[in-house]
Short mmCIF file of C-alpha atoms in Angstrom, two decimals:
data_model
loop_
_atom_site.label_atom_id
_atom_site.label_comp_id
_atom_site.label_asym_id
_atom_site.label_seq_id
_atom_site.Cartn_x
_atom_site.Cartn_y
_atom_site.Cartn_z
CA UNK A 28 92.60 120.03 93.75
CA UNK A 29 96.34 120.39 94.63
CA UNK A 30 99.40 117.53 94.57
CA UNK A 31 99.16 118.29 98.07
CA UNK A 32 95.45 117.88 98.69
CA UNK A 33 96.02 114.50 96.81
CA UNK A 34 98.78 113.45 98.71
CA UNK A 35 97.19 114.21 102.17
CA UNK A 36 94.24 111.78 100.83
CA UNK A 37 96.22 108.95 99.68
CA UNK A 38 97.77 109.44 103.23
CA UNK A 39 94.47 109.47 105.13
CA UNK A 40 93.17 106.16 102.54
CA UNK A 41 96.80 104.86 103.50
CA UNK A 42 95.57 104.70 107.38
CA UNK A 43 92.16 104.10 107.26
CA UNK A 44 92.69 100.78 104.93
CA UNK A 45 95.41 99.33 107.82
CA UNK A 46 92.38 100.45 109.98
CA UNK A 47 89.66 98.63 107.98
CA UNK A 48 92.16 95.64 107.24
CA UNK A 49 92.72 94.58 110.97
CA UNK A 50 89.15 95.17 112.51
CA UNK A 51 87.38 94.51 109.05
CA UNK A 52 85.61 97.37 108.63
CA UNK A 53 85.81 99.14 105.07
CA UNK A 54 87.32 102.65 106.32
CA UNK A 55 84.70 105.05 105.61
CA UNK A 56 84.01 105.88 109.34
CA UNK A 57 87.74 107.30 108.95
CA UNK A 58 87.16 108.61 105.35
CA UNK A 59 83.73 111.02 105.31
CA UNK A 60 84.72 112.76 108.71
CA UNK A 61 88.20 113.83 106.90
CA UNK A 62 86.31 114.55 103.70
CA UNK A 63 83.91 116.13 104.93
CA UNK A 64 85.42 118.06 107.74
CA UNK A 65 88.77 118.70 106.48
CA UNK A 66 88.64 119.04 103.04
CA UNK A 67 85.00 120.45 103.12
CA UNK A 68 83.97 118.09 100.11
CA UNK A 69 79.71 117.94 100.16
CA UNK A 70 79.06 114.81 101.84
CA UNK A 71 77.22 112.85 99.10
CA UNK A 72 80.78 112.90 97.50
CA UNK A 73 82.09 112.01 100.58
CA UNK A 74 79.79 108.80 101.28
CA UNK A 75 80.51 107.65 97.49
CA UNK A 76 84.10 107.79 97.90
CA UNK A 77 83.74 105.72 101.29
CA UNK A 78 81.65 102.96 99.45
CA UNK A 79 84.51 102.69 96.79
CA UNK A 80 86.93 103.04 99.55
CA UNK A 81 85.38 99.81 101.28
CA UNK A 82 85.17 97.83 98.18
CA UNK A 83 89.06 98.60 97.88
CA UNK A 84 89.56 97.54 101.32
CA UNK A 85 87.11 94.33 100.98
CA UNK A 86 88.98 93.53 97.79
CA UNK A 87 92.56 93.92 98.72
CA UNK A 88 92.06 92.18 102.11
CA UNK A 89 89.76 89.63 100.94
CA UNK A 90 92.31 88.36 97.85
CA UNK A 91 94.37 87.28 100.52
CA UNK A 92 92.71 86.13 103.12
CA UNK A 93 90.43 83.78 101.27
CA UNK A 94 93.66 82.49 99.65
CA UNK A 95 94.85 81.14 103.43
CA UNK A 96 91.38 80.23 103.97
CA UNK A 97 90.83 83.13 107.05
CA UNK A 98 87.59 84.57 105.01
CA UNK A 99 85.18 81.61 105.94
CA UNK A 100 83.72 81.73 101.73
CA UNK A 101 80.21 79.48 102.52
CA UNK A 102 79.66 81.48 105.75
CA UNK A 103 80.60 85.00 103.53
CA UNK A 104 77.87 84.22 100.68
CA UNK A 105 75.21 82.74 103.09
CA UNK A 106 75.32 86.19 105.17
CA UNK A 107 76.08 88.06 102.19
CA UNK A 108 71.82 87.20 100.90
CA UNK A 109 71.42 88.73 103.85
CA UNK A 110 73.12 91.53 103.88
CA UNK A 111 72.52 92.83 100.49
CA UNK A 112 68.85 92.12 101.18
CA UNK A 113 69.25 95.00 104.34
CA UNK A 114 71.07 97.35 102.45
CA UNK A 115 68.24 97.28 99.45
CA UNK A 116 65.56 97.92 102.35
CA UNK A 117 68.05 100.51 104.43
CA UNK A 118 68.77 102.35 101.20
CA UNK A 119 64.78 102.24 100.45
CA UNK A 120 64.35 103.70 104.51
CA UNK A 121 66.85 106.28 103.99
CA UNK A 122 64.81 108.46 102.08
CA UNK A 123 61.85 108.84 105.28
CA UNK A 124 64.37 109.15 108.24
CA UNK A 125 65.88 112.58 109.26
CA UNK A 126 70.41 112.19 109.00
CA UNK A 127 70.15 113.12 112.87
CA UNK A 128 67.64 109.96 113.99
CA UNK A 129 69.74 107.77 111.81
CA UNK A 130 73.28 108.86 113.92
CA UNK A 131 71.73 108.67 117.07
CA UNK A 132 70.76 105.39 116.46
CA UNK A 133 73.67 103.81 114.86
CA UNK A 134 76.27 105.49 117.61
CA UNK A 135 74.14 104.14 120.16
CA UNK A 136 74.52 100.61 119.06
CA UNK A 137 78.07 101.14 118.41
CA UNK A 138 78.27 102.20 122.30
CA UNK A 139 76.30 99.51 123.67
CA UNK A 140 78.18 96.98 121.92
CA UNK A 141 81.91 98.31 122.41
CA UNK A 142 81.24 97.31 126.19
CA UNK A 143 81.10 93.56 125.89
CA UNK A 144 83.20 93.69 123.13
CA UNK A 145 85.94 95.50 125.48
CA UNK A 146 85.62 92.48 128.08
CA UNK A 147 86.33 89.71 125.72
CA UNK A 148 85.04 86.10 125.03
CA UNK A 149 88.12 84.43 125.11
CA UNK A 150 87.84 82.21 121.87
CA UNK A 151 85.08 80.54 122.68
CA UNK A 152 82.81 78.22 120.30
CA UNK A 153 85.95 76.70 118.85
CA UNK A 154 88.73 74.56 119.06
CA UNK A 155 92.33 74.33 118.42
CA UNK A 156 92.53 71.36 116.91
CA UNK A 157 90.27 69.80 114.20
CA UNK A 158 89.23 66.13 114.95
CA UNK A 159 85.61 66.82 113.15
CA UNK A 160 87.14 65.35 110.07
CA UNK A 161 85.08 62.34 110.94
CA UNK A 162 82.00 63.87 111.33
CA UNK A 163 82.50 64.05 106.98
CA UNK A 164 80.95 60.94 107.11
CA UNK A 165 77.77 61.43 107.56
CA UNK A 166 75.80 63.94 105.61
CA UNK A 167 76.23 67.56 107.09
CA UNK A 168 73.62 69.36 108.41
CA UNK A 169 73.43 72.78 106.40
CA UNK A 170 74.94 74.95 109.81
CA UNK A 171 77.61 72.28 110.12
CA UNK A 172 78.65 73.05 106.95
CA UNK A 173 79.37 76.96 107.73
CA UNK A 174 82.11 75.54 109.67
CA UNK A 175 85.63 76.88 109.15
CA UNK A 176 89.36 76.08 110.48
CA UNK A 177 92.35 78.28 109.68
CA UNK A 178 96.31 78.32 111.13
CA UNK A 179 96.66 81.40 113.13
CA UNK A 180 100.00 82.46 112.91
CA UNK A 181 100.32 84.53 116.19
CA UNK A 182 99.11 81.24 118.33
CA UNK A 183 101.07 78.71 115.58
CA UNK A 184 97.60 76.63 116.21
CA UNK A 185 95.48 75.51 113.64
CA UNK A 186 92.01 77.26 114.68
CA UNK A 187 88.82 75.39 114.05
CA UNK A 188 85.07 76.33 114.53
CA UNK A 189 81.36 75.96 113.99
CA UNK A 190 78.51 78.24 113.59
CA UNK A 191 76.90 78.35 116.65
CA UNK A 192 73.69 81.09 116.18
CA UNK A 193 72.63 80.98 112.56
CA UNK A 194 69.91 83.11 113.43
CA UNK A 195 71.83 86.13 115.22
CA UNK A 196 74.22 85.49 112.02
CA UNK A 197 71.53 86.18 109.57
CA UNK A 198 69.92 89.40 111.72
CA UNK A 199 72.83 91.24 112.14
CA UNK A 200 73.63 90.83 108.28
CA UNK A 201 70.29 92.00 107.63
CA UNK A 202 70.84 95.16 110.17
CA UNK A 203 74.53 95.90 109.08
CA UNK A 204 73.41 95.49 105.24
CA UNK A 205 70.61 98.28 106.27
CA UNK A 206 73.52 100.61 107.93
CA UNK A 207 75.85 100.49 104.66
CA UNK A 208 72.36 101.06 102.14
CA UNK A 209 71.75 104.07 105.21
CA UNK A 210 74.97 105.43 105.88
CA UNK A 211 77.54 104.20 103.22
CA UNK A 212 79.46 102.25 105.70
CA UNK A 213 80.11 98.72 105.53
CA UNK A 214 78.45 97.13 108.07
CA UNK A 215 81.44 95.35 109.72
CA UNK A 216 81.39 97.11 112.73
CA UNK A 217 78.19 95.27 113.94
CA UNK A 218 78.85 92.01 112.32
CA UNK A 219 81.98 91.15 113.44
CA UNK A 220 81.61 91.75 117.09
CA UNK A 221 78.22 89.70 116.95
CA UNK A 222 80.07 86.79 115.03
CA UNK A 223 82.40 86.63 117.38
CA UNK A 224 80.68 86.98 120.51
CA UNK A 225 77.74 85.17 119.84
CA UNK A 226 77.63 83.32 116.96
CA UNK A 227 81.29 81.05 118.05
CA UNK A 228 83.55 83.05 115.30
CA UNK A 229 87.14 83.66 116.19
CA UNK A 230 87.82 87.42 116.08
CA UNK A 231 89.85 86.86 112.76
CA UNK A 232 87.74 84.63 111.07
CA UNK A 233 84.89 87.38 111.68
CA UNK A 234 86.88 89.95 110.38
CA UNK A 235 87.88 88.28 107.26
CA UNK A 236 84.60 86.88 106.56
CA UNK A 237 83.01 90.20 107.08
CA UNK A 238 86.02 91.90 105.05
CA UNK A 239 85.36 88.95 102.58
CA UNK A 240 81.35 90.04 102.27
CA UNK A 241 81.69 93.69 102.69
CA UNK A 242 82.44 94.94 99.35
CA UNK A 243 79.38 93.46 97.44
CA UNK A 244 76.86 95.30 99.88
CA UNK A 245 79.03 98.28 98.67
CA UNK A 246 78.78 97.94 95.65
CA UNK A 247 75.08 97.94 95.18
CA UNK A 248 74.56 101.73 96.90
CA UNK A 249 78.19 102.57 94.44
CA UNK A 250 76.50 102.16 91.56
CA UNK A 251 73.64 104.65 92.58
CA UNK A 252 76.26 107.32 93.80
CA UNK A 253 78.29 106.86 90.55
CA UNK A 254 75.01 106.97 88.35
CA UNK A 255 74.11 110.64 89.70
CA UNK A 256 77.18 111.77 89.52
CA UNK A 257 78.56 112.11 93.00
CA UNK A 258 81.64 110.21 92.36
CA UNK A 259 84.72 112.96 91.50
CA UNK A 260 87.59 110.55 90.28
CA UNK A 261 90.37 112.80 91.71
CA UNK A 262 89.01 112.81 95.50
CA UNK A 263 87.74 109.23 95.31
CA UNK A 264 90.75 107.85 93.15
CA UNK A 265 93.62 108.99 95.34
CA UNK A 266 91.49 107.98 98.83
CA UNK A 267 91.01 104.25 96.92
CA UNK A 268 94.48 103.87 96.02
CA UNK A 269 95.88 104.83 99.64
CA UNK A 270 93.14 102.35 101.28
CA UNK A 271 94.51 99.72 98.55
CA UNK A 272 97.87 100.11 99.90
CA UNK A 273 96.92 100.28 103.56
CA UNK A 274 94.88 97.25 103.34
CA UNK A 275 97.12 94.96 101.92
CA UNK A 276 99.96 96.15 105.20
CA UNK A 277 96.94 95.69 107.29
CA UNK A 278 95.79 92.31 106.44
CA UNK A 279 99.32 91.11 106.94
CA UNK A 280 99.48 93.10 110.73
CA UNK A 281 96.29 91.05 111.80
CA UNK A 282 98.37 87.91 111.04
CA UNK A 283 100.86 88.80 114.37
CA UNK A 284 99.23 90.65 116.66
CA UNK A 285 97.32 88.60 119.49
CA UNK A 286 93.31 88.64 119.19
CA UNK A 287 93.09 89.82 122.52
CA UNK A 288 95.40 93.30 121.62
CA UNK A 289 92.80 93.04 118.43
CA UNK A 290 89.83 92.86 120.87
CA UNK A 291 90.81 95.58 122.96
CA UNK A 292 91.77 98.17 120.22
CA UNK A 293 88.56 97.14 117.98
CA UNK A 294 86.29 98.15 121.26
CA UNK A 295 88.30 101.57 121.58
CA UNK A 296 87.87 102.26 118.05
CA UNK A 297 83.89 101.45 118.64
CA UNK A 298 83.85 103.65 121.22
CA UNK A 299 85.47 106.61 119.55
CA UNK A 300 83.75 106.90 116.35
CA UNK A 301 80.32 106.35 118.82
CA UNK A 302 81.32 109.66 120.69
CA UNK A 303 82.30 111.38 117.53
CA UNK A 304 78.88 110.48 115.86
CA UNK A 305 76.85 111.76 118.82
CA UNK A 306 78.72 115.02 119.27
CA UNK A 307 77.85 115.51 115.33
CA UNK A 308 74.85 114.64 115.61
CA UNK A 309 73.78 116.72 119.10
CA UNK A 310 75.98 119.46 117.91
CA UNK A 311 76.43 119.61 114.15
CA UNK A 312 74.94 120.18 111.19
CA UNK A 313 73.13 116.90 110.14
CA UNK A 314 71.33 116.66 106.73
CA UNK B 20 86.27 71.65 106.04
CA UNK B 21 88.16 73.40 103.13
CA UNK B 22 87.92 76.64 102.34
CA UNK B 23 90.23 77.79 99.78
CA UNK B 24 88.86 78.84 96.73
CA UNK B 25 92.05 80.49 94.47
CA UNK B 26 89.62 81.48 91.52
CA UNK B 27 88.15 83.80 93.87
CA UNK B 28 91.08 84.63 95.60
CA UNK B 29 92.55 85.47 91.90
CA UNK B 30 89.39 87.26 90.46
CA UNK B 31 90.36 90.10 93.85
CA UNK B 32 93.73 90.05 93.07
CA UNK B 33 93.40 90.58 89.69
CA UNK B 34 90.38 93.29 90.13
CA UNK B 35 92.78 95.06 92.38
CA UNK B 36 96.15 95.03 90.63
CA UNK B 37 94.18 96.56 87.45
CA UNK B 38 92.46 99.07 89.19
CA UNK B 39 95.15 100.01 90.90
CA UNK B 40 97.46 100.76 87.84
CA UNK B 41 94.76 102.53 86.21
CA UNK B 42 94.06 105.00 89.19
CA UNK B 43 98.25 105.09 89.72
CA UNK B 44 98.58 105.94 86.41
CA UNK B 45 95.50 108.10 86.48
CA UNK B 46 96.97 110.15 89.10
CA UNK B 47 100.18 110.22 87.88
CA UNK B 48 99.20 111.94 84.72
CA UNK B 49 97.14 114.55 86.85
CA UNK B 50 100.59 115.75 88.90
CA UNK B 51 102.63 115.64 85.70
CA UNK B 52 100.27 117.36 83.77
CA UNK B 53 97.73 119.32 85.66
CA UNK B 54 96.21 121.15 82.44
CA UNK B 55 94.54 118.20 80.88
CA UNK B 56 92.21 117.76 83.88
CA UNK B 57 88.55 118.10 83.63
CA UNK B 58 86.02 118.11 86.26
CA UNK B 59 83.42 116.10 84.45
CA UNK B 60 83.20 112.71 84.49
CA UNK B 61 84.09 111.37 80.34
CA UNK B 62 81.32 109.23 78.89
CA UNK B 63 81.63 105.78 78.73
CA UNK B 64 82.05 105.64 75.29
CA UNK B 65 85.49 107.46 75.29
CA UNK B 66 86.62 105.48 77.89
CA UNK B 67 89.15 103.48 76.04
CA UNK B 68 90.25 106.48 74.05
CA UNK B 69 90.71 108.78 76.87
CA UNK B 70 92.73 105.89 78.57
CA UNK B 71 94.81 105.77 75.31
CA UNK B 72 95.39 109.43 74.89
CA UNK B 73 96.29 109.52 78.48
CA UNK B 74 93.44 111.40 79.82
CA UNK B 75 93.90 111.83 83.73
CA UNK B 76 90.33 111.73 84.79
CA UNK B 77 89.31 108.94 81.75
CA UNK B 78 92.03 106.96 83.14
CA UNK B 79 91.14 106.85 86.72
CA UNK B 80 87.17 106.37 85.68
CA UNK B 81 88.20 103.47 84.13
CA UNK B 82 90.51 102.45 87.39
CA UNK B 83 87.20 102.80 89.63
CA UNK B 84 84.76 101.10 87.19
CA UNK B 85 87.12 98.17 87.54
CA UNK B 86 87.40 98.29 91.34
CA UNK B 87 83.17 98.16 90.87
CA UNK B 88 83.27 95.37 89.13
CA UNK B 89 85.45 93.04 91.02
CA UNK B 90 83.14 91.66 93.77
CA UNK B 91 80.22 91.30 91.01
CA UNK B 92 83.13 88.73 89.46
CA UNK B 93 84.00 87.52 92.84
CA UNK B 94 80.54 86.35 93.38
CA UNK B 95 80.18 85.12 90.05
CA UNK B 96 83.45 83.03 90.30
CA UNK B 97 82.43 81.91 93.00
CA UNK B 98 79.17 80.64 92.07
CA UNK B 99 81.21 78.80 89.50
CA UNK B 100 83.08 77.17 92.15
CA UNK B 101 80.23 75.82 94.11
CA UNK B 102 78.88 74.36 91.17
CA UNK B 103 82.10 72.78 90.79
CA UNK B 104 82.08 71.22 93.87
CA UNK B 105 78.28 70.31 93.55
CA UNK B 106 77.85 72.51 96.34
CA UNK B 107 74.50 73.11 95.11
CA UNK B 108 72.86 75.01 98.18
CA UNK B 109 75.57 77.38 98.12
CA UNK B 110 75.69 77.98 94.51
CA UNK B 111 71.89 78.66 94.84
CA UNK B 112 72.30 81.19 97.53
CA UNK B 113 75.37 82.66 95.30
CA UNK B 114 72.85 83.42 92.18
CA UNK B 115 70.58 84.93 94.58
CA UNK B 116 72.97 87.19 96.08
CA UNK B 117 73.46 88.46 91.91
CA UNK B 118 69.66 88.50 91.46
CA UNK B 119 69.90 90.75 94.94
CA UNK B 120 72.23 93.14 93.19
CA UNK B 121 70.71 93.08 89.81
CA UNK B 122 67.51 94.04 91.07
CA UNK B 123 69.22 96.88 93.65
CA UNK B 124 70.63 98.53 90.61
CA UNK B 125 66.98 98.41 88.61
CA UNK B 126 65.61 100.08 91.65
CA UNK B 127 68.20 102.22 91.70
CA UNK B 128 67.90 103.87 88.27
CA UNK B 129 63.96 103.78 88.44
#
């Protein structure tokens, strides 16, 4: 590997960790295609450098936003049983399902759900000012204690919510878990449009929470990749240390820039990397 | 209801300003000296002394075992911290999420 082969990966980790950062996704859907299509690295390299990339991206992003109190923590670890419990199974699944079924399937989700996401639900399921102190009173019901408030810095409001579907909460954890064990990704592109439209999650709070659960589902399939020997430290340490320096500039962006504008450009993304999965796997060589 | 819990917030931090030295340095010592690179990965064992005789790839292992590691601590930590706060349910779920993991990576190497 070249200085200038490194350089053009810190550069592409540098991008895809603002990317990951602001619509919490862990940047591997940005990572394996420029791996695997640019560099020509095999692509069981290219998925283990993507899982350490989104535990760099979780971490970075998370340190910080669970410090202002954006990453909802009991939400994060109640999901998170969840969610490692679907990657265990997904990884277990990937070993009977042909690459090309798997694509297919996953871009066609990602499709489906980049339309409502495009349209917006304007903040609903919370409020913008937090007079359930009182409720403290009384013991909480388990859901009511999932809720979350944080100051959003774009609005200058303080933001509060409450779970409102624990159930579509806990499947989609389960299903985006199964995607990461699958596909090496981290799962945040179907949890945090499904906490946010139906589950009463601001689009930020989703993100960070997602961000804040993301890297332990990685870790689990990690471990496997690095135990066989498919993690090569050059390719994998300069991508990690351009998504650590991406993230950290891209959890600060998501602090000033309007949740609609974050809407909008999280559904474009969705829709993208959709069309780019299907023309791979129509087209390409999928193993 | 509050939701800041520093410990965790500080086990990340931490994880991620060590890891990232390690793999800076790591890389740094590839560019400056491109004929000590190997294409193996270094056993554990040497770990520490490759990281002390400033071997590139030893050095950046060591960078991305630590980067590993953090969210195992983050959950632990903040296990610790529902416990704490007698937050009882949620330290329960917590130690299953690390029973979850433990048993992914026993699969795993079966």
């Amino acid at each position: 590997m070249t200085v200038l082969q490194m350089l053009f990966l810190m550069l592409s980790g540098f991008g895809a960790g603002i990317i990951g950062a602001l619509f919490g996704l862990g940047g591997g859907i940005l990572i394996i295609p420029i791996l695997a299509l640019v560099l020509k690295v095999p692509m069981h390299n290219a998925i283990a450098t993507s899982l350490l990339c989104v535990i760099a991206t979780s971490s970075a992003a998370a340190s910080k936003n669970v410090a202002r109190g954006i990453a909802n923590v009991r939400l994060g670890m109640t999901l998170e049983l969840w969610t490692v419990a679907g990657a265990m199974v997904g990884g277990l699944i990937a070993g009977y399902l042909p690459g090309r079924t798997l694509m297919l399937l996953f871009a066609t989700a990602m499709l489906l759900m980049s339309i409502p996401m495009s349209r917006g639900v304007e903040d609903e399921g919370h409020e913008q000012d937090s007079s359930a102190g009182n409720l403290e009173i009384e013991p909480l019901a388990f859901r009511d204690r999932l809720r979350g408030e944080y100051f959003d810095t774009a609005q200058n409001v303080t933001v509060s919510y409450r779970l409102t579907n624990l159930p579509a909460a806990m499947g989609v954890s389960v299903l985006a878990g199964g995607l990461s064990g699958l596909l090496g990704v981290g799962g945040g592109i179907l949890k945090v449009p499904v906490l946010s439209l139906y589950c009463g999650i601001p689009l930020k709070a989703a993100a960070a929470t997602s961000n804040f659960m993301i890297g332990v589902t990685a870790v689990a399939s990690a471990v496997v990749y690095y135990g066989r020997g498919d993690v090569s430290p050059l390719i994998t340490g300069a991508s990690v240390l351009g998504v650590f320096l991406g993230s950290r500039i891209g959890s600060v962006i998501a602090n000033y820039v309007h949740p609609r504008r974050l809407r909008k450009a999280f559904a474009l993304l969705m829709a993208i990397v959709a069309l780019q999965m299907f023309w791979r796997a129509i087209g390409g060589n999928v193993r | 209801m509050k939701q800041r819990n520093p410990l965790a917030s500080a086990t990340l931090f931490v994880g991620v300003l060590v890891s990232t030295g390690l793999l800076a340095a790591g890389l740094a010592q590839a560019i400056l000296h491109p004929e000590r690179l190997r294409q193996d990965l270094p056993p554990l064992s040497s770990l520490l002394h490759g990281i002390l005789t400033a071997d590139p790839v030893a050095t950046i292992n060591a960078g991305l075992l630590v980067l590993m590691f953090t969210p195992l601590a983050r959950v632990i930590v903040v296990t610790g911290e529902f416990v704490r706060d007698r937050e009882y349910s949620f330290a329960l779920i917590s130690i299953g999420v690390l029973l979850l993991l433990t048993m992914s990576v026993v699969i795993a190497t079966l």
